[in-house]
Amino acid sequence: MLAQQLFNALVLGSVYALFSMGFTLTFGVLRVINLLYAFYVAAGAFLSLVAVRDFGVPLWAAGVFGAIGTGAIAVVCDTAVLAPLRRARAPELSSLIVTLGAALLLNSLMFLAFGAEVRRFPATLLSQAPIDLGVLQIGQIQLLIIAVVALLAALLFLFIERTRLGVAIRALAENPEAAALMGINVGVMFAGVSFLAAVLIAIAGILIGLNFDAVHPYMGEPLMLRGFAVVVIGGLGNIRGALVAGLALGFVEVMTAGYLSSNFKDAAGFAAMVITLWLRPSGLFGKAVTRRA
Amino acid sequence: MPQWLDDFLWAYGSFVYGLGVNAILGLSMYAVLALGQLSLGQAAFMGIGAYASAVLTLKFGAPFPLVLTAAMVAPAIAAMIISVPTLRLTGVYLAMATIGFGEVMRILYVNTDYIGGALGLSGIPEKAGGSIIFGLLAVILAGFLSATRSKIGRAFEAIREDEDAARAIGINVGAYKLSALVVSAALAGLAGALNAHFSSFIGPNEYGFDTAVTILSYAILGGVTTPLGPVLGAVVLSALPEVLRPLHDFRLVFNGLVIVLVVIFLPRGILGLHTRRVG
């Protein structure tokens, strides 16, 4: 019982972590609360569902298609909607509201295209029979989720810490003006970061769709709110923090549902966030912010 | 009341009353934004006011003025309680903490059978008419307009521009932040009670994240350099779905498009350009 719950928590937490790493990456660089992320979750799942169902491509290829397609949508959104506000040096909150409008537009279009009903990936994609370890039943989908998230997290760390582009992204997060003076093409980097974040978020959407066997236009909303909580607990812009806090949220939710009450599962994460902010206003892994006049 | 107005209100009553209530919500948002505080608890405070008022009316048969007073006092007390962990937060952290507060409240409503659980409360008598709603809106707006021209308004402006400098010249920043939050909560609670008493139904999911962001959009779209901005923003954004009704299925698509275009071309809000400060 406990072993099974710990394993389920690891699966759930992995998806939260993947989503939140994408989230915190853009947050650290673009400094915008972007309400399009819920749309990217569903867009990734729908694009790969269409690829599998209507074009019969294998799951891995459909996943790549869904991720890159969503990334392309994110680049278009960033260029069309957020870039003009950056150029105008508009207040931060107008960026939040513009993503609200864009999310309303895109969600409504997706609703018109696919309807509200719940869709499923074909059952033949992955073997449904779990691997039985006695104390533990491991589904193939669950193994896939853990493997994919571990791989992507490792690649993301290598990219951010070890490559020139990663250094440029960190410079941009630290100080956009200084980064621009050092010859970093800020516009291209913003689009690139949007692409990368949307790819991670779309893959999280595909994995959630497979895990819960349900794809529908509003599947991203609960994930987005949890993402907010995780990103804040981990410290804004802190990728390692998002990974740890995402896994932790999975454990908190599964344990609350298992030992307390499943009614309060959803509240656990938000309560944890409020308490974290109370004790450490910049998140568990965040640096203290000093404001300069 | 002339016949045409009577007919109009019969057909569009809840829509017109909704405009007034949303304008009060816009002002509630303005109360904290004027200080530069991005508190997104308005929807949660609105919910507390709505539930408090509905319970008093339905279960205790309390008179309406008492109900409205309680609907302001209850969220004001809640605001004082959550100010303990949140008052020192700023920017996005404050926004997130208040969103978290809203979600916790939503889950509490869903799991409390006394107030109808997930089904909410229905059959609330329609006691809030146009004269009450728009009368209160006029009083509140007048209060805001005179406050912006007073010492309070200048203190708010000083804190918004530079908190440390404001503190250095002897402005009690903490007290102003707390009172802004409490006023904002009381107004949101009032709006919640009014809304409950003309729509006759309330449910736990009406006061969640979507509502919080919608209320914020009233203020940002209208502009926060004057209290008139959030009122205008609330009216425009609430009327938009009605105006776009002939577009049927594409209504929400265009609604989103209008928001995007307004923000891109008027990033400081509809009334933001008009009253931009010099210097």
Short mmCIF file of N, CA and C in Angstrom, two decimals, chain A residues 72-202:
data_model
loop_
_atom_site.label_atom_id
_atom_site.label_comp_id
_atom_site.label_asym_id
_atom_site.label_seq_id
_atom_site.Cartn_x
_atom_site.Cartn_y
_atom_site.Cartn_z
N ALA A 72 6.00 25.87 -31.65
CA ALA A 72 5.84 26.83 -32.75
C ALA A 72 4.70 27.81 -32.44
N ILE A 73 3.59 27.27 -31.89
CA ILE A 73 2.46 28.15 -31.51
C ILE A 73 2.94 29.17 -30.48
N ALA A 74 3.77 28.71 -29.54
CA ALA A 74 4.25 29.60 -28.48
C ALA A 74 5.12 30.71 -29.05
N VAL A 75 5.95 30.37 -30.05
CA VAL A 75 6.80 31.39 -30.66
C VAL A 75 5.93 32.44 -31.36
N VAL A 76 4.87 31.98 -32.06
CA VAL A 76 3.96 32.91 -32.72
C VAL A 76 3.29 33.81 -31.68
N CYS A 77 2.81 33.22 -30.59
CA CYS A 77 2.14 34.00 -29.54
C CYS A 77 3.09 35.02 -28.94
N ASP A 78 4.34 34.58 -28.66
CA ASP A 78 5.29 35.49 -28.04
C ASP A 78 5.58 36.67 -28.97
N THR A 79 5.77 36.35 -30.26
CA THR A 79 6.11 37.41 -31.22
C THR A 79 4.94 38.35 -31.45
N ALA A 80 3.74 37.79 -31.56
CA ALA A 80 2.58 38.60 -31.93
C ALA A 80 2.04 39.41 -30.75
N VAL A 81 2.13 38.85 -29.56
CA VAL A 81 1.37 39.41 -28.45
C VAL A 81 2.27 40.00 -27.35
N LEU A 82 3.33 39.28 -26.98
CA LEU A 82 4.16 39.76 -25.86
C LEU A 82 5.28 40.69 -26.31
N ALA A 83 5.84 40.42 -27.50
CA ALA A 83 6.96 41.26 -27.97
C ALA A 83 6.57 42.74 -28.12
N PRO A 84 5.39 43.06 -28.68
CA PRO A 84 5.03 44.48 -28.79
C PRO A 84 4.97 45.17 -27.42
N LEU A 85 4.52 44.43 -26.40
CA LEU A 85 4.44 45.02 -25.06
C LEU A 85 5.82 45.24 -24.46
N ARG A 86 6.74 44.30 -24.76
CA ARG A 86 8.12 44.49 -24.27
C ARG A 86 8.74 45.71 -24.91
N ARG A 87 8.50 45.87 -26.23
CA ARG A 87 9.08 47.03 -26.92
C ARG A 87 8.52 48.33 -26.37
N ALA A 88 7.20 48.31 -26.01
CA ALA A 88 6.56 49.52 -25.50
C ALA A 88 6.87 49.73 -24.01
N ARG A 89 7.65 48.81 -23.41
CA ARG A 89 7.94 48.85 -21.97
C ARG A 89 6.65 49.01 -21.17
N ALA A 90 5.67 48.22 -21.53
CA ALA A 90 4.36 48.28 -20.88
C ALA A 90 4.47 47.72 -19.46
N PRO A 91 3.56 48.12 -18.56
CA PRO A 91 3.59 47.57 -17.21
C PRO A 91 3.42 46.04 -17.26
N GLU A 92 4.03 45.34 -16.27
CA GLU A 92 4.00 43.87 -16.24
C GLU A 92 2.58 43.32 -16.33
N LEU A 93 1.65 44.02 -15.66
CA LEU A 93 0.30 43.45 -15.58
C LEU A 93 -0.40 43.45 -16.92
N SER A 94 -0.03 44.38 -17.84
CA SER A 94 -0.69 44.33 -19.13
C SER A 94 -0.28 43.07 -19.88
N SER A 95 0.96 42.57 -19.63
CA SER A 95 1.36 41.30 -20.25
C SER A 95 0.48 40.16 -19.75
N LEU A 96 0.18 40.19 -18.45
CA LEU A 96 -0.70 39.14 -17.89
C LEU A 96 -2.07 39.19 -18.56
N ILE A 97 -2.62 40.39 -18.70
CA ILE A 97 -3.97 40.50 -19.27
C ILE A 97 -3.98 40.15 -20.75
N VAL A 98 -2.89 40.48 -21.47
CA VAL A 98 -2.86 40.14 -22.89
C VAL A 98 -2.84 38.61 -23.06
N THR A 99 -2.16 37.90 -22.15
CA THR A 99 -2.19 36.44 -22.26
C THR A 99 -3.56 35.90 -21.87
N LEU A 100 -4.28 36.63 -21.00
CA LEU A 100 -5.67 36.24 -20.70
C LEU A 100 -6.52 36.29 -21.97
N GLY A 101 -6.40 37.40 -22.73
CA GLY A 101 -7.14 37.53 -23.98
C GLY A 101 -6.75 36.46 -24.98
N ALA A 102 -5.43 36.25 -25.12
CA ALA A 102 -4.95 35.25 -26.08
C ALA A 102 -5.41 33.85 -25.69
N ALA A 103 -5.41 33.56 -24.38
CA ALA A 103 -5.84 32.24 -23.92
C ALA A 103 -7.33 32.05 -24.21
N LEU A 104 -8.13 33.10 -24.00
CA LEU A 104 -9.56 33.01 -24.29
C LEU A 104 -9.77 32.72 -25.78
N LEU A 105 -9.03 33.45 -26.62
CA LEU A 105 -9.13 33.28 -28.07
C LEU A 105 -8.77 31.84 -28.48
N LEU A 106 -7.59 31.38 -28.04
CA LEU A 106 -7.10 30.07 -28.49
C LEU A 106 -7.92 28.93 -27.89
N ASN A 107 -8.30 29.05 -26.59
CA ASN A 107 -9.12 28.01 -25.99
C ASN A 107 -10.46 27.88 -26.70
N SER A 108 -11.06 29.03 -27.07
CA SER A 108 -12.35 28.99 -27.75
C SER A 108 -12.21 28.35 -29.12
N LEU A 109 -11.10 28.66 -29.83
CA LEU A 109 -10.87 28.04 -31.13
C LEU A 109 -10.72 26.53 -30.98
N MET A 110 -9.97 26.11 -29.97
CA MET A 110 -9.76 24.68 -29.76
C MET A 110 -11.08 23.99 -29.41
N PHE A 111 -11.90 24.70 -28.63
CA PHE A 111 -13.21 24.17 -28.26
C PHE A 111 -14.08 24.00 -29.52
N LEU A 112 -14.02 25.00 -30.43
CA LEU A 112 -14.79 24.90 -31.68
C LEU A 112 -14.30 23.73 -32.53
N ALA A 113 -12.97 23.51 -32.52
CA ALA A 113 -12.41 22.47 -33.37
C ALA A 113 -12.65 21.07 -32.83
N PHE A 114 -12.57 20.90 -31.50
CA PHE A 114 -12.60 19.55 -30.94
C PHE A 114 -13.83 19.26 -30.08
N GLY A 115 -14.58 20.29 -29.67
CA GLY A 115 -15.72 20.05 -28.79
C GLY A 115 -15.26 19.78 -27.38
N ALA A 116 -16.23 19.63 -26.47
CA ALA A 116 -15.89 19.52 -25.06
C ALA A 116 -15.65 18.08 -24.63
N GLU A 117 -16.01 17.10 -25.49
CA GLU A 117 -15.99 15.73 -24.97
C GLU A 117 -14.57 15.24 -24.74
N VAL A 118 -14.49 14.27 -23.84
CA VAL A 118 -13.20 13.71 -23.46
C VAL A 118 -12.76 12.71 -24.53
N ARG A 119 -11.54 12.86 -25.03
CA ARG A 119 -11.00 11.92 -26.01
C ARG A 119 -9.90 11.09 -25.38
N ARG A 120 -9.57 9.98 -26.05
CA ARG A 120 -8.57 9.06 -25.51
C ARG A 120 -7.55 8.68 -26.56
N PHE A 121 -6.33 8.44 -26.13
CA PHE A 121 -5.35 7.83 -27.02
C PHE A 121 -5.77 6.38 -27.26
N PRO A 122 -5.54 5.82 -28.47
CA PRO A 122 -5.92 4.43 -28.72
C PRO A 122 -5.31 3.50 -27.68
N ALA A 123 -6.10 2.54 -27.22
CA ALA A 123 -5.65 1.67 -26.13
C ALA A 123 -4.51 0.76 -26.56
N THR A 124 -4.30 0.61 -27.87
CA THR A 124 -3.29 -0.33 -28.34
C THR A 124 -1.88 0.24 -28.32
N LEU A 125 -1.76 1.56 -28.02
CA LEU A 125 -0.45 2.21 -28.07
C LEU A 125 0.55 1.60 -27.11
N LEU A 126 0.10 1.42 -25.88
CA LEU A 126 0.98 0.89 -24.85
C LEU A 126 0.28 -0.30 -24.22
N SER A 127 1.08 -1.29 -23.83
CA SER A 127 0.48 -2.44 -23.17
C SER A 127 -0.14 -2.01 -21.84
N GLN A 128 -1.37 -2.44 -21.60
CA GLN A 128 -2.06 -2.00 -20.39
C GLN A 128 -1.68 -2.87 -19.18
N ALA A 129 -1.11 -4.08 -19.47
CA ALA A 129 -0.84 -5.00 -18.36
C ALA A 129 0.28 -4.45 -17.49
N PRO A 130 0.02 -4.26 -16.19
CA PRO A 130 1.07 -3.74 -15.32
C PRO A 130 2.10 -4.82 -14.98
N ILE A 131 3.30 -4.37 -14.65
CA ILE A 131 4.34 -5.28 -14.18
C ILE A 131 4.09 -5.49 -12.69
N ASP A 132 3.94 -6.74 -12.27
CA ASP A 132 3.57 -7.01 -10.88
C ASP A 132 4.81 -7.32 -10.06
N LEU A 133 5.13 -6.48 -9.09
CA LEU A 133 6.28 -6.73 -8.23
C LEU A 133 5.84 -7.15 -6.83
N GLY A 134 4.62 -7.69 -6.70
CA GLY A 134 4.13 -8.07 -5.37
C GLY A 134 3.57 -6.88 -4.64
N VAL A 135 4.44 -6.09 -4.00
CA VAL A 135 3.96 -4.92 -3.25
C VAL A 135 3.61 -3.76 -4.18
N LEU A 136 3.97 -3.89 -5.46
CA LEU A 136 3.93 -2.74 -6.34
C LEU A 136 3.46 -3.16 -7.73
N GLN A 137 2.48 -2.41 -8.28
CA GLN A 137 2.06 -2.62 -9.66
C GLN A 137 2.58 -1.43 -10.49
N ILE A 138 3.38 -1.75 -11.50
CA ILE A 138 3.95 -0.65 -12.29
C ILE A 138 3.38 -0.71 -13.70
N GLY A 139 2.67 0.35 -14.11
CA GLY A 139 2.14 0.42 -15.46
C GLY A 139 3.20 0.90 -16.43
N GLN A 140 3.07 0.50 -17.69
CA GLN A 140 4.04 0.93 -18.71
C GLN A 140 4.03 2.44 -18.89
N ILE A 141 2.81 3.02 -18.80
CA ILE A 141 2.70 4.46 -18.98
C ILE A 141 3.46 5.17 -17.87
N GLN A 142 3.33 4.62 -16.65
CA GLN A 142 4.01 5.24 -15.51
C GLN A 142 5.52 5.20 -15.68
N LEU A 143 6.02 4.04 -16.15
CA LEU A 143 7.47 3.93 -16.39
C LEU A 143 7.91 4.93 -17.44
N LEU A 144 7.09 5.04 -18.49
CA LEU A 144 7.40 5.98 -19.58
C LEU A 144 7.50 7.40 -19.04
N ILE A 145 6.53 7.77 -18.18
CA ILE A 145 6.51 9.13 -17.62
C ILE A 145 7.78 9.42 -16.85
N ILE A 146 8.15 8.49 -15.95
CA ILE A 146 9.34 8.73 -15.12
C ILE A 146 10.58 8.83 -16.00
N ALA A 147 10.68 7.93 -17.01
CA ALA A 147 11.87 7.94 -17.87
C ALA A 147 11.95 9.24 -18.67
N VAL A 148 10.82 9.66 -19.25
CA VAL A 148 10.83 10.85 -20.09
C VAL A 148 11.18 12.09 -19.25
N VAL A 149 10.58 12.19 -18.07
CA VAL A 149 10.84 13.37 -17.24
C VAL A 149 12.29 13.39 -16.77
N ALA A 150 12.81 12.23 -16.38
CA ALA A 150 14.21 12.18 -15.92
C ALA A 150 15.14 12.60 -17.05
N LEU A 151 14.88 12.09 -18.26
CA LEU A 151 15.72 12.41 -19.40
C LEU A 151 15.67 13.91 -19.72
N LEU A 152 14.44 14.44 -19.78
CA LEU A 152 14.29 15.85 -20.14
C LEU A 152 14.90 16.76 -19.08
N ALA A 153 14.74 16.39 -17.80
CA ALA A 153 15.30 17.22 -16.73
C ALA A 153 16.82 17.24 -16.85
N ALA A 154 17.43 16.06 -17.12
CA ALA A 154 18.89 15.99 -17.25
C ALA A 154 19.35 16.84 -18.44
N LEU A 155 18.65 16.71 -19.57
CA LEU A 155 19.03 17.49 -20.76
C LEU A 155 18.91 18.99 -20.49
N LEU A 156 17.83 19.37 -19.78
CA LEU A 156 17.61 20.78 -19.50
C LEU A 156 18.72 21.36 -18.63
N PHE A 157 19.13 20.58 -17.59
CA PHE A 157 20.21 21.05 -16.73
C PHE A 157 21.50 21.21 -17.52
N LEU A 158 21.81 20.18 -18.37
CA LEU A 158 23.04 20.27 -19.18
C LEU A 158 22.98 21.50 -20.07
N PHE A 159 21.81 21.71 -20.68
CA PHE A 159 21.66 22.83 -21.61
C PHE A 159 21.87 24.17 -20.91
N ILE A 160 21.22 24.33 -19.77
CA ILE A 160 21.29 25.62 -19.07
C ILE A 160 22.66 25.86 -18.45
N GLU A 161 23.26 24.79 -17.91
CA GLU A 161 24.51 24.97 -17.17
C GLU A 161 25.75 24.92 -18.07
N ARG A 162 25.69 24.14 -19.18
CA ARG A 162 26.92 23.83 -19.89
C ARG A 162 27.05 24.44 -21.28
N THR A 163 25.95 24.90 -21.87
CA THR A 163 26.08 25.38 -23.25
C THR A 163 26.13 26.91 -23.29
N ARG A 164 26.60 27.43 -24.43
CA ARG A 164 26.66 28.89 -24.60
C ARG A 164 25.27 29.50 -24.55
N LEU A 165 24.33 28.82 -25.21
CA LEU A 165 22.95 29.32 -25.21
C LEU A 165 22.39 29.37 -23.80
N GLY A 166 22.73 28.34 -23.01
CA GLY A 166 22.27 28.29 -21.63
C GLY A 166 22.81 29.46 -20.83
N VAL A 167 24.10 29.77 -21.06
CA VAL A 167 24.70 30.92 -20.38
C VAL A 167 23.97 32.20 -20.77
N ALA A 168 23.64 32.30 -22.09
CA ALA A 168 22.94 33.49 -22.56
C ALA A 168 21.57 33.61 -21.87
N ILE A 169 20.88 32.48 -21.72
CA ILE A 169 19.56 32.51 -21.07
C ILE A 169 19.70 32.97 -19.62
N ARG A 170 20.75 32.44 -18.94
CA ARG A 170 20.93 32.84 -17.54
C ARG A 170 21.29 34.32 -17.44
N ALA A 171 22.08 34.79 -18.39
CA ALA A 171 22.45 36.22 -18.40
C ALA A 171 21.20 37.08 -18.57
N LEU A 172 20.32 36.61 -19.45
CA LEU A 172 19.09 37.34 -19.74
C LEU A 172 18.19 37.40 -18.51
N ALA A 173 18.16 36.28 -17.75
CA ALA A 173 17.34 36.24 -16.55
C ALA A 173 17.91 37.19 -15.50
N GLU A 174 19.25 37.27 -15.48
CA GLU A 174 19.92 38.11 -14.48
C GLU A 174 19.70 39.58 -14.76
N ASN A 175 19.93 39.99 -16.00
CA ASN A 175 19.84 41.40 -16.33
C ASN A 175 19.69 41.59 -17.85
N PRO A 176 18.46 41.80 -18.33
CA PRO A 176 18.21 41.87 -19.78
C PRO A 176 19.02 42.97 -20.48
N GLU A 177 19.16 44.12 -19.84
CA GLU A 177 19.87 45.23 -20.50
C GLU A 177 21.35 44.89 -20.69
N ALA A 178 21.97 44.41 -19.60
CA ALA A 178 23.38 44.06 -19.69
C ALA A 178 23.58 42.94 -20.70
N ALA A 179 22.64 41.97 -20.74
CA ALA A 179 22.76 40.87 -21.69
C ALA A 179 22.72 41.40 -23.12
N ALA A 180 21.82 42.36 -23.37
CA ALA A 180 21.72 42.93 -24.71
C ALA A 180 23.02 43.64 -25.08
N LEU A 181 23.63 44.34 -24.11
CA LEU A 181 24.88 45.05 -24.37
C LEU A 181 26.03 44.09 -24.67
N MET A 182 25.94 42.85 -24.12
CA MET A 182 26.98 41.86 -24.37
C MET A 182 26.80 41.18 -25.73
N GLY A 183 25.84 41.64 -26.51
CA GLY A 183 25.67 41.09 -27.85
C GLY A 183 24.69 39.94 -27.94
N ILE A 184 23.92 39.71 -26.88
CA ILE A 184 22.91 38.65 -26.94
C ILE A 184 21.68 39.21 -27.66
N ASN A 185 21.20 38.49 -28.67
CA ASN A 185 20.02 38.93 -29.40
C ASN A 185 18.78 38.63 -28.57
N VAL A 186 18.32 39.65 -27.86
CA VAL A 186 17.29 39.46 -26.83
C VAL A 186 15.99 38.94 -27.43
N GLY A 187 15.56 39.52 -28.57
CA GLY A 187 14.30 39.10 -29.19
C GLY A 187 14.30 37.63 -29.54
N VAL A 188 15.41 37.16 -30.18
CA VAL A 188 15.52 35.76 -30.57
C VAL A 188 15.53 34.86 -29.33
N MET A 189 16.25 35.31 -28.27
CA MET A 189 16.33 34.49 -27.07
C MET A 189 14.97 34.36 -26.38
N PHE A 190 14.20 35.46 -26.34
CA PHE A 190 12.86 35.39 -25.74
C PHE A 190 12.01 34.37 -26.48
N ALA A 191 12.05 34.42 -27.84
CA ALA A 191 11.28 33.46 -28.63
C ALA A 191 11.77 32.05 -28.35
N GLY A 192 13.11 31.89 -28.25
CA GLY A 192 13.67 30.57 -28.01
C GLY A 192 13.25 30.00 -26.67
N VAL A 193 13.26 30.85 -25.64
CA VAL A 193 12.86 30.39 -24.30
C VAL A 193 11.37 30.03 -24.31
N SER A 194 10.55 30.82 -25.01
CA SER A 194 9.12 30.50 -25.11
C SER A 194 8.94 29.14 -25.76
N PHE A 195 9.73 28.88 -26.82
CA PHE A 195 9.64 27.60 -27.53
C PHE A 195 9.99 26.45 -26.60
N LEU A 196 11.12 26.60 -25.91
CA LEU A 196 11.60 25.53 -25.03
C LEU A 196 10.58 25.24 -23.92
N ALA A 197 10.05 26.30 -23.31
CA ALA A 197 9.08 26.11 -22.22
C ALA A 197 7.83 25.43 -22.73
N ALA A 198 7.34 25.86 -23.92
CA ALA A 198 6.12 25.27 -24.45
C ALA A 198 6.33 23.80 -24.79
N VAL A 199 7.55 23.45 -25.26
CA VAL A 199 7.85 22.04 -25.56
C VAL A 199 7.72 21.21 -24.28
N LEU A 200 8.33 21.68 -23.19
CA LEU A 200 8.26 20.93 -21.93
C LEU A 200 6.82 20.82 -21.45
N ILE A 201 6.07 21.92 -21.55
CA ILE A 201 4.68 21.94 -21.06
C ILE A 201 3.81 21.02 -21.92
N ALA A 202 4.03 21.04 -23.25
CA ALA A 202 3.25 20.18 -24.14
C ALA A 202 3.52 18.71 -23.84
#
